[in-house]
Coordinates of C-alpha atoms in Angstrom, one line a residue:
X243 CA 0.0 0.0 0.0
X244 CA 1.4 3.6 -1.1
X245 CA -0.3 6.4 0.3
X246 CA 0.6 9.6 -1.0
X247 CA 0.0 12.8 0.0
X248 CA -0.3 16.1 -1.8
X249 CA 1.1 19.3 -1.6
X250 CA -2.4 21.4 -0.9
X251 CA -3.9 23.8 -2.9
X252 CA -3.1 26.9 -1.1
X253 CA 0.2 26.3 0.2
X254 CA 3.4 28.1 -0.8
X255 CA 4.7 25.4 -3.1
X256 CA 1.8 24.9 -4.9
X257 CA 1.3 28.2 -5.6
X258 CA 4.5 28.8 -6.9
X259 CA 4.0 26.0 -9.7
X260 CA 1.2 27.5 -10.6
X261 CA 1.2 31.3 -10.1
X262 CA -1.7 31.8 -12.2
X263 CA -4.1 30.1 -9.3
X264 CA -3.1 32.7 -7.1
X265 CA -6.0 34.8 -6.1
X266 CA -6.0 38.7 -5.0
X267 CA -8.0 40.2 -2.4
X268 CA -10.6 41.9 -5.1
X269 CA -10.3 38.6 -7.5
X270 CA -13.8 37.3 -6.8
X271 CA -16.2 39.7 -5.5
X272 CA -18.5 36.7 -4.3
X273 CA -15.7 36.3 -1.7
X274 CA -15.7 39.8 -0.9
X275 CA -19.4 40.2 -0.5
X276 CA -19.3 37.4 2.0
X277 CA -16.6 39.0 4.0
X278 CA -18.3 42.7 3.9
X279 CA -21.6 40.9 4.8
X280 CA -19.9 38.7 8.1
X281 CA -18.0 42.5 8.6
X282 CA -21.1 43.8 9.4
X283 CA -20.7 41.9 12.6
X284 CA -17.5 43.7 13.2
X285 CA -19.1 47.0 12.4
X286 CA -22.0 46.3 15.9
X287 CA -18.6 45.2 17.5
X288 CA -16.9 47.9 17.2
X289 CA -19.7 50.5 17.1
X290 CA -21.1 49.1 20.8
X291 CA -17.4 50.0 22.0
X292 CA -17.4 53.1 20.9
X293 CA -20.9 54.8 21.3
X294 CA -21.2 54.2 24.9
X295 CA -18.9 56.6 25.6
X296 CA -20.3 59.7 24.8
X297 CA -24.1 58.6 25.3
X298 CA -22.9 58.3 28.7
X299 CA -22.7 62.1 29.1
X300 CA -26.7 62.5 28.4
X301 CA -27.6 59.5 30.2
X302 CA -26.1 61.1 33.7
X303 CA -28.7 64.5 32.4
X304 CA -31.8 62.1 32.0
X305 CA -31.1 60.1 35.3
X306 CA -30.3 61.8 38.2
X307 CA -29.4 58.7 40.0
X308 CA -26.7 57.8 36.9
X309 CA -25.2 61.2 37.5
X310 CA -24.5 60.4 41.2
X311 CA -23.4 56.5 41.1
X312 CA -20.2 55.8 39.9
X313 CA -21.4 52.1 40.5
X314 CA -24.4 52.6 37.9
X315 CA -22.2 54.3 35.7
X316 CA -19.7 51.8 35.6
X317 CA -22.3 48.8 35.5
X318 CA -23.8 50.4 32.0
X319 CA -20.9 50.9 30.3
X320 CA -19.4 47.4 31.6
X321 CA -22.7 45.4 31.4
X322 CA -22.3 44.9 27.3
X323 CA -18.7 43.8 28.1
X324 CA -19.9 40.5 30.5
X325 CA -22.7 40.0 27.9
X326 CA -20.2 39.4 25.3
X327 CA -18.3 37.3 27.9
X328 CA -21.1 35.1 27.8
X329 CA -22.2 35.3 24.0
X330 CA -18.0 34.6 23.2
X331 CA -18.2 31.7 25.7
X332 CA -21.3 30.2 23.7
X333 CA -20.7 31.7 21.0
X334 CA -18.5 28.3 19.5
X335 CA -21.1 26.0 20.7
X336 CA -23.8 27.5 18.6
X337 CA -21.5 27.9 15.9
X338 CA -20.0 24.3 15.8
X339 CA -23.7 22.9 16.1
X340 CA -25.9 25.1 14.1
X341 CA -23.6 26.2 11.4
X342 CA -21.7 30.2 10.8
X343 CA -25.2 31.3 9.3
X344 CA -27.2 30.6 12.0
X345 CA -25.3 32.3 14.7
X346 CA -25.1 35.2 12.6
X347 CA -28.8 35.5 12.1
X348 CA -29.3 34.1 15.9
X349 CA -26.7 37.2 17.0
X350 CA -28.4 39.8 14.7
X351 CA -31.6 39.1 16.5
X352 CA -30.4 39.6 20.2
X353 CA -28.5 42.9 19.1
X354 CA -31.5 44.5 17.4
X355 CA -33.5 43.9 20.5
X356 CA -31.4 45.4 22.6
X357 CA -30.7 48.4 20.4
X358 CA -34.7 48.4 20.9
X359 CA -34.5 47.8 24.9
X360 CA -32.1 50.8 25.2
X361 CA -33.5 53.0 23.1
X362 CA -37.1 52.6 24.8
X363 CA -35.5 52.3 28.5
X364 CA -37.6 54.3 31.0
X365 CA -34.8 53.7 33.7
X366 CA -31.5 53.0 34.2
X367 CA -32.1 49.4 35.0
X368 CA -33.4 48.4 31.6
X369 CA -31.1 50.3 29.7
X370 CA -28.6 47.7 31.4
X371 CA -30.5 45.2 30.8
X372 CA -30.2 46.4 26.9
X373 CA -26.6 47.0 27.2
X374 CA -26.4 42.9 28.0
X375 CA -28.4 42.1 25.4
X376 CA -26.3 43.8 22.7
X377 CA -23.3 42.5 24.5
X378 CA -24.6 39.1 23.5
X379 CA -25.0 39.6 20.1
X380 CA -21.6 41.6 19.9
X381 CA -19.9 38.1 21.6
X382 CA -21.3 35.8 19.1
X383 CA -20.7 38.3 16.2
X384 CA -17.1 38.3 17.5
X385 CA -16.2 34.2 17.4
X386 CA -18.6 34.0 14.0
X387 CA -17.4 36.5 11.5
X388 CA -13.5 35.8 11.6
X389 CA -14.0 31.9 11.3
X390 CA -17.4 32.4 8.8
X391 CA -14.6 34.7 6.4
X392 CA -11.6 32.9 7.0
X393 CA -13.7 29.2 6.0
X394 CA -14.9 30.8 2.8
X395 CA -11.0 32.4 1.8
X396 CA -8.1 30.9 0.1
X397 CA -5.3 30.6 1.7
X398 CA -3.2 33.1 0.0
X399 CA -6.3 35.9 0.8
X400 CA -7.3 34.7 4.2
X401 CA -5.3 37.0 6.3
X402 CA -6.3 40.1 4.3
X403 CA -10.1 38.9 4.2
X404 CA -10.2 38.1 8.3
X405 CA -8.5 41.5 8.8
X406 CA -11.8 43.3 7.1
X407 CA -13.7 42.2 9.8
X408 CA -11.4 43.9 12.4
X409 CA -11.6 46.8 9.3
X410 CA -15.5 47.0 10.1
X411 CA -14.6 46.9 13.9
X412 CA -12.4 49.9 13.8
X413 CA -14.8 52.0 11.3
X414 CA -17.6 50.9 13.8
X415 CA -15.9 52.7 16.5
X416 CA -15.1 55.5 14.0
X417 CA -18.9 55.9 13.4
X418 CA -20.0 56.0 16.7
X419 CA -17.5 59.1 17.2
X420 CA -19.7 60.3 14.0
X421 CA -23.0 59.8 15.6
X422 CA -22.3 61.2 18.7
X423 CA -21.5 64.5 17.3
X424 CA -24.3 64.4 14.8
X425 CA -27.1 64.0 17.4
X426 CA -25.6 66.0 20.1
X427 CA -28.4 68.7 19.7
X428 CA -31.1 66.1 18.9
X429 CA -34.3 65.8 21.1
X430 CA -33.6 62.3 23.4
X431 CA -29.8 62.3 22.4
X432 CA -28.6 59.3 23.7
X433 CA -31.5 57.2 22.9
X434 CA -30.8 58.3 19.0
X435 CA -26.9 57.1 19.7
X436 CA -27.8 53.7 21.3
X437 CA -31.1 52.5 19.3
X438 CA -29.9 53.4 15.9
X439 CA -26.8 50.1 16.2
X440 CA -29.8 48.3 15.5
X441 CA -30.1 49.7 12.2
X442 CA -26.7 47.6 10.8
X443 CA -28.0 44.3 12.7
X444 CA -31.4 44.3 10.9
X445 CA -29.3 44.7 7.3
X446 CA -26.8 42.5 8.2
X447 CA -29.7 39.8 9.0
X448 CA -31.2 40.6 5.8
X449 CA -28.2 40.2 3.4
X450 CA -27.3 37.0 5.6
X451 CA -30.5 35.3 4.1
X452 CA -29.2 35.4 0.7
X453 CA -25.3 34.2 1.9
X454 CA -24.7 30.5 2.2
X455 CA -23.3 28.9 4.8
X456 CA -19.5 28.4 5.4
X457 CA -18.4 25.3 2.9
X458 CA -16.0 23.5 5.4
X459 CA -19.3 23.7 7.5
X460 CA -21.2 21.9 5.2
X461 CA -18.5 19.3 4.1
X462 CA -17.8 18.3 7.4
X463 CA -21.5 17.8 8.2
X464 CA -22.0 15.9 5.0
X465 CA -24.0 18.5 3.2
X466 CA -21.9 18.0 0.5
X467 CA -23.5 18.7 -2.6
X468 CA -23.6 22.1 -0.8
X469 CA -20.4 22.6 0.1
X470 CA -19.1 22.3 -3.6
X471 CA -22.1 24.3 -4.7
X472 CA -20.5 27.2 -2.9
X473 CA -17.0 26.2 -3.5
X474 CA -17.6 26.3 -7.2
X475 CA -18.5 30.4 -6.8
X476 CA -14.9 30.7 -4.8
X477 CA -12.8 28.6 -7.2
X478 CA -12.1 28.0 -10.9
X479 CA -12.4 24.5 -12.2
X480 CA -8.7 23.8 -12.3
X481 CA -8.4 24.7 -8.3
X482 CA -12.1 23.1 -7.4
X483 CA -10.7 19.9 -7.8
X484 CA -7.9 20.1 -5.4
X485 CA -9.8 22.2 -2.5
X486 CA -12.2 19.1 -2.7
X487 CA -9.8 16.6 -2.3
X488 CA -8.3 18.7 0.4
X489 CA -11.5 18.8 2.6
X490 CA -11.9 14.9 1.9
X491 CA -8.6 14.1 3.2
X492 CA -9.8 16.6 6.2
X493 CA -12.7 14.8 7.0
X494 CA -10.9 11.3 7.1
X495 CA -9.0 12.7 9.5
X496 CA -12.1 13.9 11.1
X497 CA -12.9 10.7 11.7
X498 CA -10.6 9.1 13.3
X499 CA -10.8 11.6 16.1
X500 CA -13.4 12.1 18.9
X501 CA -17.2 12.5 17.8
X502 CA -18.2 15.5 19.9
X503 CA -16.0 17.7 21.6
X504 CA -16.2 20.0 24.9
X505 CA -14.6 22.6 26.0
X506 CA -12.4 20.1 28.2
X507 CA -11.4 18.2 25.8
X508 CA -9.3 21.9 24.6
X509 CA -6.8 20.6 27.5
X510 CA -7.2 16.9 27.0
X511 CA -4.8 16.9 23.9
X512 CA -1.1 18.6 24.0
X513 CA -1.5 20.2 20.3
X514 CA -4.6 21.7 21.6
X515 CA -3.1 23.0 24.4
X516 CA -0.6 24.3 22.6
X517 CA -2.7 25.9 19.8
X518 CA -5.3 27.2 22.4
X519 CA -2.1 28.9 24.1
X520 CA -1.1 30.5 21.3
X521 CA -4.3 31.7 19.8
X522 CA -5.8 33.1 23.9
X523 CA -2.2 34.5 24.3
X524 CA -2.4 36.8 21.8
X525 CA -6.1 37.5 22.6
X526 CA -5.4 38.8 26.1
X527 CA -2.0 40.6 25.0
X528 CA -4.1 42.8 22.6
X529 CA -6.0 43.8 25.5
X530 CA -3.8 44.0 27.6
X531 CA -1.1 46.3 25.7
X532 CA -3.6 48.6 26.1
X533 CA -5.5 49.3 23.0
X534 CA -9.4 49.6 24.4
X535 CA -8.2 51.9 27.3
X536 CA -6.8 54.3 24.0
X537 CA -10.1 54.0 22.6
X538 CA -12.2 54.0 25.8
X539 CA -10.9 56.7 27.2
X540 CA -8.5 58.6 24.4
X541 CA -10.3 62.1 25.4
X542 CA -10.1 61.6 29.1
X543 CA -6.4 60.7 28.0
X544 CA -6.2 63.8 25.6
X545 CA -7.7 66.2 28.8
X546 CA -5.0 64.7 31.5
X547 CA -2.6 65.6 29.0
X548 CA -3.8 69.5 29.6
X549 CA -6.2 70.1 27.0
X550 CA -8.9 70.9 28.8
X551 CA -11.3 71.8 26.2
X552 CA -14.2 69.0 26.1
X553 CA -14.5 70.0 21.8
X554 CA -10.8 69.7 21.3
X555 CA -10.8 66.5 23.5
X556 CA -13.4 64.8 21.0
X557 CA -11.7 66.4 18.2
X558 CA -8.7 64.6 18.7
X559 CA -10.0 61.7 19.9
X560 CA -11.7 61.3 16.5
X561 CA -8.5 61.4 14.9
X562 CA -7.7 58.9 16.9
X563 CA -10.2 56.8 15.9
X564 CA -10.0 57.5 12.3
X565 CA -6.5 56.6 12.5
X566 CA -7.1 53.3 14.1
X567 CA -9.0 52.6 10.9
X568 CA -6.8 53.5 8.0
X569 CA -4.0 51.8 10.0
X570 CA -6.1 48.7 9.6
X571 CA -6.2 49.2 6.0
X572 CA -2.6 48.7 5.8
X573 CA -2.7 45.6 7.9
X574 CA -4.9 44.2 5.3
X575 CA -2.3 44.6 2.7
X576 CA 0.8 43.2 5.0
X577 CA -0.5 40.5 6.9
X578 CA -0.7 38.3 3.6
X579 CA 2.5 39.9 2.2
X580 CA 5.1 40.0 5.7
X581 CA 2.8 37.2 7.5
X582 CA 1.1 37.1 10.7
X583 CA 3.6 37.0 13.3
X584 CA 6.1 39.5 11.8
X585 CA 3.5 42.0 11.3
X586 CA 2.4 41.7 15.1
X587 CA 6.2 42.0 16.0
X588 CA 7.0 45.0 14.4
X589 CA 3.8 46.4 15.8
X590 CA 4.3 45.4 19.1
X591 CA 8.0 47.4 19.3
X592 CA 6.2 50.6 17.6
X593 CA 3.5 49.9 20.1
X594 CA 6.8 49.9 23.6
X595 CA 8.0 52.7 21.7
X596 CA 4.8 54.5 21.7
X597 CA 4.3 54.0 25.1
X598 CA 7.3 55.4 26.8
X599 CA 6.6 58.6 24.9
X600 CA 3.0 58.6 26.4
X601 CA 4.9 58.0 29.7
X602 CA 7.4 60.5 29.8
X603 CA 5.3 63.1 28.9
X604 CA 2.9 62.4 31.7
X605 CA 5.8 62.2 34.2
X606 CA 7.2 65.3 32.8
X607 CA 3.7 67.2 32.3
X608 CA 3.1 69.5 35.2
X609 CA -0.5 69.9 34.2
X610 CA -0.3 74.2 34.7
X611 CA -0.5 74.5 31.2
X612 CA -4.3 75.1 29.7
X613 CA -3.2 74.1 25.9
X614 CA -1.3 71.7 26.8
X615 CA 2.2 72.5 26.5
X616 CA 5.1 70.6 25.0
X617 CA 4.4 67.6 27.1
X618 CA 0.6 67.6 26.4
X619 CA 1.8 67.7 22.5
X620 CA 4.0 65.0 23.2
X621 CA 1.3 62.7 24.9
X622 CA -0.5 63.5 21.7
X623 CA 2.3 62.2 19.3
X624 CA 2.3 59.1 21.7
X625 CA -1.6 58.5 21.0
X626 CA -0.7 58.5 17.6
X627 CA 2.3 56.5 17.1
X628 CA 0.7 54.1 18.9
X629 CA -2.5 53.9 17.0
X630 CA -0.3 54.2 14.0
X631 CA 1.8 50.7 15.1
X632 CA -1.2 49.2 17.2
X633 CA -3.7 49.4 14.4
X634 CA -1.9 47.3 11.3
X635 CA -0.5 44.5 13.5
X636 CA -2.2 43.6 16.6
X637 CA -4.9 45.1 15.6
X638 CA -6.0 41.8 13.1
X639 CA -3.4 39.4 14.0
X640 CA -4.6 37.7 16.6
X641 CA -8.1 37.4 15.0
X642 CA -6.8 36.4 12.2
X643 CA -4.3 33.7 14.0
X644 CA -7.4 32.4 15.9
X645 CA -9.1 31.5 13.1
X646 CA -7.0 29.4 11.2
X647 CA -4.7 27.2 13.8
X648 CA -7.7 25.1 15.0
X649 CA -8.7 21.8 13.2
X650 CA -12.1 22.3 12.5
X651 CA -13.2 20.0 15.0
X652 CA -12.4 22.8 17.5
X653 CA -12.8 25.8 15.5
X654 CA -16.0 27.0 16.7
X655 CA -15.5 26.2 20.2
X656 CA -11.4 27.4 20.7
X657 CA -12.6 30.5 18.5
X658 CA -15.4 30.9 21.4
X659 CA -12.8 30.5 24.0
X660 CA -10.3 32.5 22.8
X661 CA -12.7 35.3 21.8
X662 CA -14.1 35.0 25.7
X663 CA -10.1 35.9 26.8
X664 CA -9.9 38.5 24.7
X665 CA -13.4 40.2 26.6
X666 CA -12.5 39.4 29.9
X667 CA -9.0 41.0 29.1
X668 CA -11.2 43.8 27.5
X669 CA -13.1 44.0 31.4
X670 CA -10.1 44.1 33.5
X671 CA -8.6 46.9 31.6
X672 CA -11.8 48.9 31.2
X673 CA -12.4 48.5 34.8
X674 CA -8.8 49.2 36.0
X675 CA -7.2 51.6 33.9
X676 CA -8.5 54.7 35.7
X677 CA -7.9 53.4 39.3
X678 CA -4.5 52.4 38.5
X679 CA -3.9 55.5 36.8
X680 CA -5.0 57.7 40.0
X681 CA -2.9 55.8 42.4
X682 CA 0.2 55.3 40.8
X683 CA -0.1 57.8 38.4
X684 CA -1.0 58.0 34.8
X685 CA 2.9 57.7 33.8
X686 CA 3.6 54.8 35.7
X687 CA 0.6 53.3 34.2
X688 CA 1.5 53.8 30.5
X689 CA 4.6 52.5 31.6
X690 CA 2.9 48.8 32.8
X691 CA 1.4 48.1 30.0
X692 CA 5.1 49.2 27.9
X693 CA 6.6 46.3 29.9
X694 CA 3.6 44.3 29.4
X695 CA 4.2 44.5 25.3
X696 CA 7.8 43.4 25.9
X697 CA 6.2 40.4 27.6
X698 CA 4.2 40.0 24.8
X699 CA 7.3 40.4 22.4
X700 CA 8.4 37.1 23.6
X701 CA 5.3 35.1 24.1
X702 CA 5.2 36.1 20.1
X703 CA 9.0 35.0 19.2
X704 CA 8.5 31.6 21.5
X705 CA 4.9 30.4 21.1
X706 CA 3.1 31.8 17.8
X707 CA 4.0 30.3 14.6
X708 CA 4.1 31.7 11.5
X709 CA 0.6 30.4 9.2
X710 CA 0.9 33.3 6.2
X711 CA 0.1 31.4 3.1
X712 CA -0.8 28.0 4.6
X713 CA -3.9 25.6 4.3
X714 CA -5.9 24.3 7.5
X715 CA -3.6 21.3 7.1
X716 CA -0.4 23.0 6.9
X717 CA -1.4 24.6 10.2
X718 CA -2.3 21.3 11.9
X719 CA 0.7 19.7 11.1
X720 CA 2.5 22.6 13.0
X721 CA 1.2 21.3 16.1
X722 CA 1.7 17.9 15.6
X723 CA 5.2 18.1 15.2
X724 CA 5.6 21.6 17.9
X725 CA 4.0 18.7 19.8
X726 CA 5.5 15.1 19.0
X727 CA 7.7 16.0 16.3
X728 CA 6.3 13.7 13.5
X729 CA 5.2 11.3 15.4
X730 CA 1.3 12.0 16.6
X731 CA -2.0 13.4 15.1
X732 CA -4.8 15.4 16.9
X733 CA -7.1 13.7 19.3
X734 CA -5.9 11.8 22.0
X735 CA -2.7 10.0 22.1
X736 CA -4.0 6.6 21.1
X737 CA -6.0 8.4 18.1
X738 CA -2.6 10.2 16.9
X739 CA -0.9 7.4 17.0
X740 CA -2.8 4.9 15.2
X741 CA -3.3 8.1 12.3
X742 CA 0.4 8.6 12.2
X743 CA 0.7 5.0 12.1
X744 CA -1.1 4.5 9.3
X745 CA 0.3 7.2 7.1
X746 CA 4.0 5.6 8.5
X747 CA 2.8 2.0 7.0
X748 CA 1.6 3.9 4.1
X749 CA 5.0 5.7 3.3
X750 CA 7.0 2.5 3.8
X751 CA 4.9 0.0 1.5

């Protein structure tokens, strides 16, 4: 018995003998309009982070009781935050059992009611009921769309297409800077600000009907005649063949592994261990190098650095945002050109650098100054540099990374997982930036999270391997041998090695 197997279709090698195969980012606008259409998921995502900031302002006006509890404040912002905890955490469930479709349409639904819930609320306490709502729907938007995008892409296009979604998640919170100054002198202000995110959920849900669902999905679920139905609208005949072969020799594999999987069997195996490492890692270090506490709080930020003016404050925190989005754009171009984990290495030293400026210019900023002075400029600059590095690298790296190193056994639910790390980082930085800042000063501060991306530096270099260019195979195999060497599959031990047994036998006959 021979057993042979193939270089896949998407790899570097077989791309290179045949050049012509290769597909660009606009080369199939089918592919596209399923990646702006999953984006839209990114667009609530990143809209809910951003509006809640300044609808905050005429909440405290409309409730007295908001204006004079910290606690209330903190629990509305927050409350969308722990919803998405939970909608991450289940999230992978409903996508692994249902399909990427269906929790797309499932998450559009909870989002546009709660748009609805807070835009109706007649107290504080179901406005927060609201905010959890959409905080579900943001949480299963957030584990669907990068895996829904990245199981419709070829290889050589996946990083670019998975890094739209994080496009749509940084124009979302670009908009919401938008809408907050457009309907600052509108009757019921905040109520305009919250209830119209519901308006991008109910067009998303629309435009989903008409999408299919995500071919790997549908392969590995024996809808078959599906799958290739939608595979033949991705690629020409001479590449259909091969991806078809490519999902069949996946779905042997598939096989030979466990049935159903949990979320215990993550730590059961040592690939997934690692993988799940890897992929959570660099979830919480995008967090936790500070990024959401730029974008939460960039014009409280702007006004410690002496620019007291609450205009020139938003003003300049809009620039923020709008830089955090065309920074993306360029991360969409070099993430399939440099690969993953150089791109999120070069960001993360722009990103130290970035931050020691922001430091030294609060430790040197005496705070007399009403325009700011020098060091108010300076922590300026530092805002920007480190949107500037921030936005191309680890901006879509890691959501990128996390949806293409699982086998797609675990996709769904180590894409829920890791997603779920990635909120609860979110939480503790939200909810601690401020405190930490007033006791130990806003310097000091900028300077944790500096030596937090060195940390972060070398969890990339030592644990995060490079996947630019490679199929869902190519990836696996990683693991295996980052694992075993060559010596063991997924699964459990006695599963990987009867698989690598077999394909040993095979080679040897």
């Amino acid at each position: 018995m021979k057993i042979t197997i193939q270089t896949a279709p998407g790899s570097s090698g077989y791309l290179d003998m045949f050049p012509e195969r290769r597909m660009s980012y606009f080369g199939n606008s089918y592919i596209l309009s399923l990646t702006v259409t999953a984006g839209i998921g990114g667009l609530l995502f990143g809209y809910d982070t951003g509006v809640i900031s300044g609808a905050l302002l005429y909440i405290k006006d409309d409730f007295e009781v908001v204006k004079y509890s910290s606690f209330l404040q903190e629990t509305i912002v927050s409350m969308a935050i722990v919803g998405a905890i939970i909608g991450a955490a289940s999230g992978g469930w409903i996508n692994d059992y249902y399909g990427r479709k269906k929790a797309t349409l499932f998450a559009d639904i909870v989002f546009a009611a709660g748009a609805i819930v807070m835009a109706a609320a007649p107290d504080p306490y179901v406005l927060i009921s609201g905010r959890l709502l959409v905080g579900l729907g943001v949480g299963v938007a957030s584990v669907t769309a990068p895996v829904y995008i990245a199981e419709a892409s070829p290889s050589e296009v996946r990083g670019g297409l998975v890094s739209t979604n994080v496009l749509m998640i940084t124009g979302g919170q670009f908009l919401s800077y938008l809408v907050n100054s457009a309907f600052t002198q509108v009757p019921g202000t905040w109520r305009w600000m919250l209830g119209v995110s519901g308006v991008p959920a109910v067009i998303q849900f629309v435009l989903m009907l008409f999408m299919p669902e995500s071919p790997r999905w549908l392969f590995m679920k024996n809808r078959k005649a599906e799958a290739i139905e939608v595979l033949t609208r991705i690629y020409d005949i001479s590449r259909l063949e091969d991806e078809i072969d490519h999902l069949s020799e996946a779905e042997e594999e598939e096989k030979l592994r466990k049935g159903t999987v949990g979320y215990l069997d993550v730590f059961k195996s040592k690939e997934m261990r690692l993988a799940f490492l890897a992929g959570a890692g660099l979830q919480a270090f995008q967090q936790f190098t500070g990024i959401n506490t730029v974008m939460y709080y960039s014009p409280t930020i702007v006004q410690m650095a002496g620019f007291h003016s609450n205009q020139l404050a938003l003003f300049l925190s809009l620039i923020v945002a709008a830089m955090n989005a065309a920074g993306t754009v360029v991360g969409i171009y070099f993430i399939d050109h440099c690969g993953r984990k150089k791109l999120a290495l070069s960001s993360l030293c722009g990103v130290i650098i970035s931050l020691i400026i922001l430091s030294v210019s609060f430790f040197k900023q005496s705070g007399s100054s009403a325009d700011g002075g020098l060091y108010g400029w300076l922590a300026v600059l530092g805002l920007a540099l480190y949107i500037a590095f921030f936005a191309p690298g680890m901006g879509p790296v890691p959501w990128t990374v996390n949806s293409e190193i699982y086998p797609q056994q675990y996709r769904g639910i180590c894409g829920g997982m890791s997603a779920t790390v990635n909120w609860i980082s979110n939480l503790i930085v939200a909810q601690t930036f401020l405190s930490i800042a007033e006791t130990a000063g806003t310097g000091m501060t900028f300077l944790i999270l500096a030596g937090i991306a060195v940390l972060a530096v070398i969890f990339v270099i030592v644990f995060v391997p490079e996947t630019q260019g490679l199929t869902f195979s190519e990836v696996e195999q990683i693991w295996k041998e980052r694992a075993w060497g060559n010596n063991s599959g997924w699964g459990s031990s006695s599963d990987s090695n009867n698989l690598e047994g077999l394909l040993e036998q095979g080679s040897r006959s």
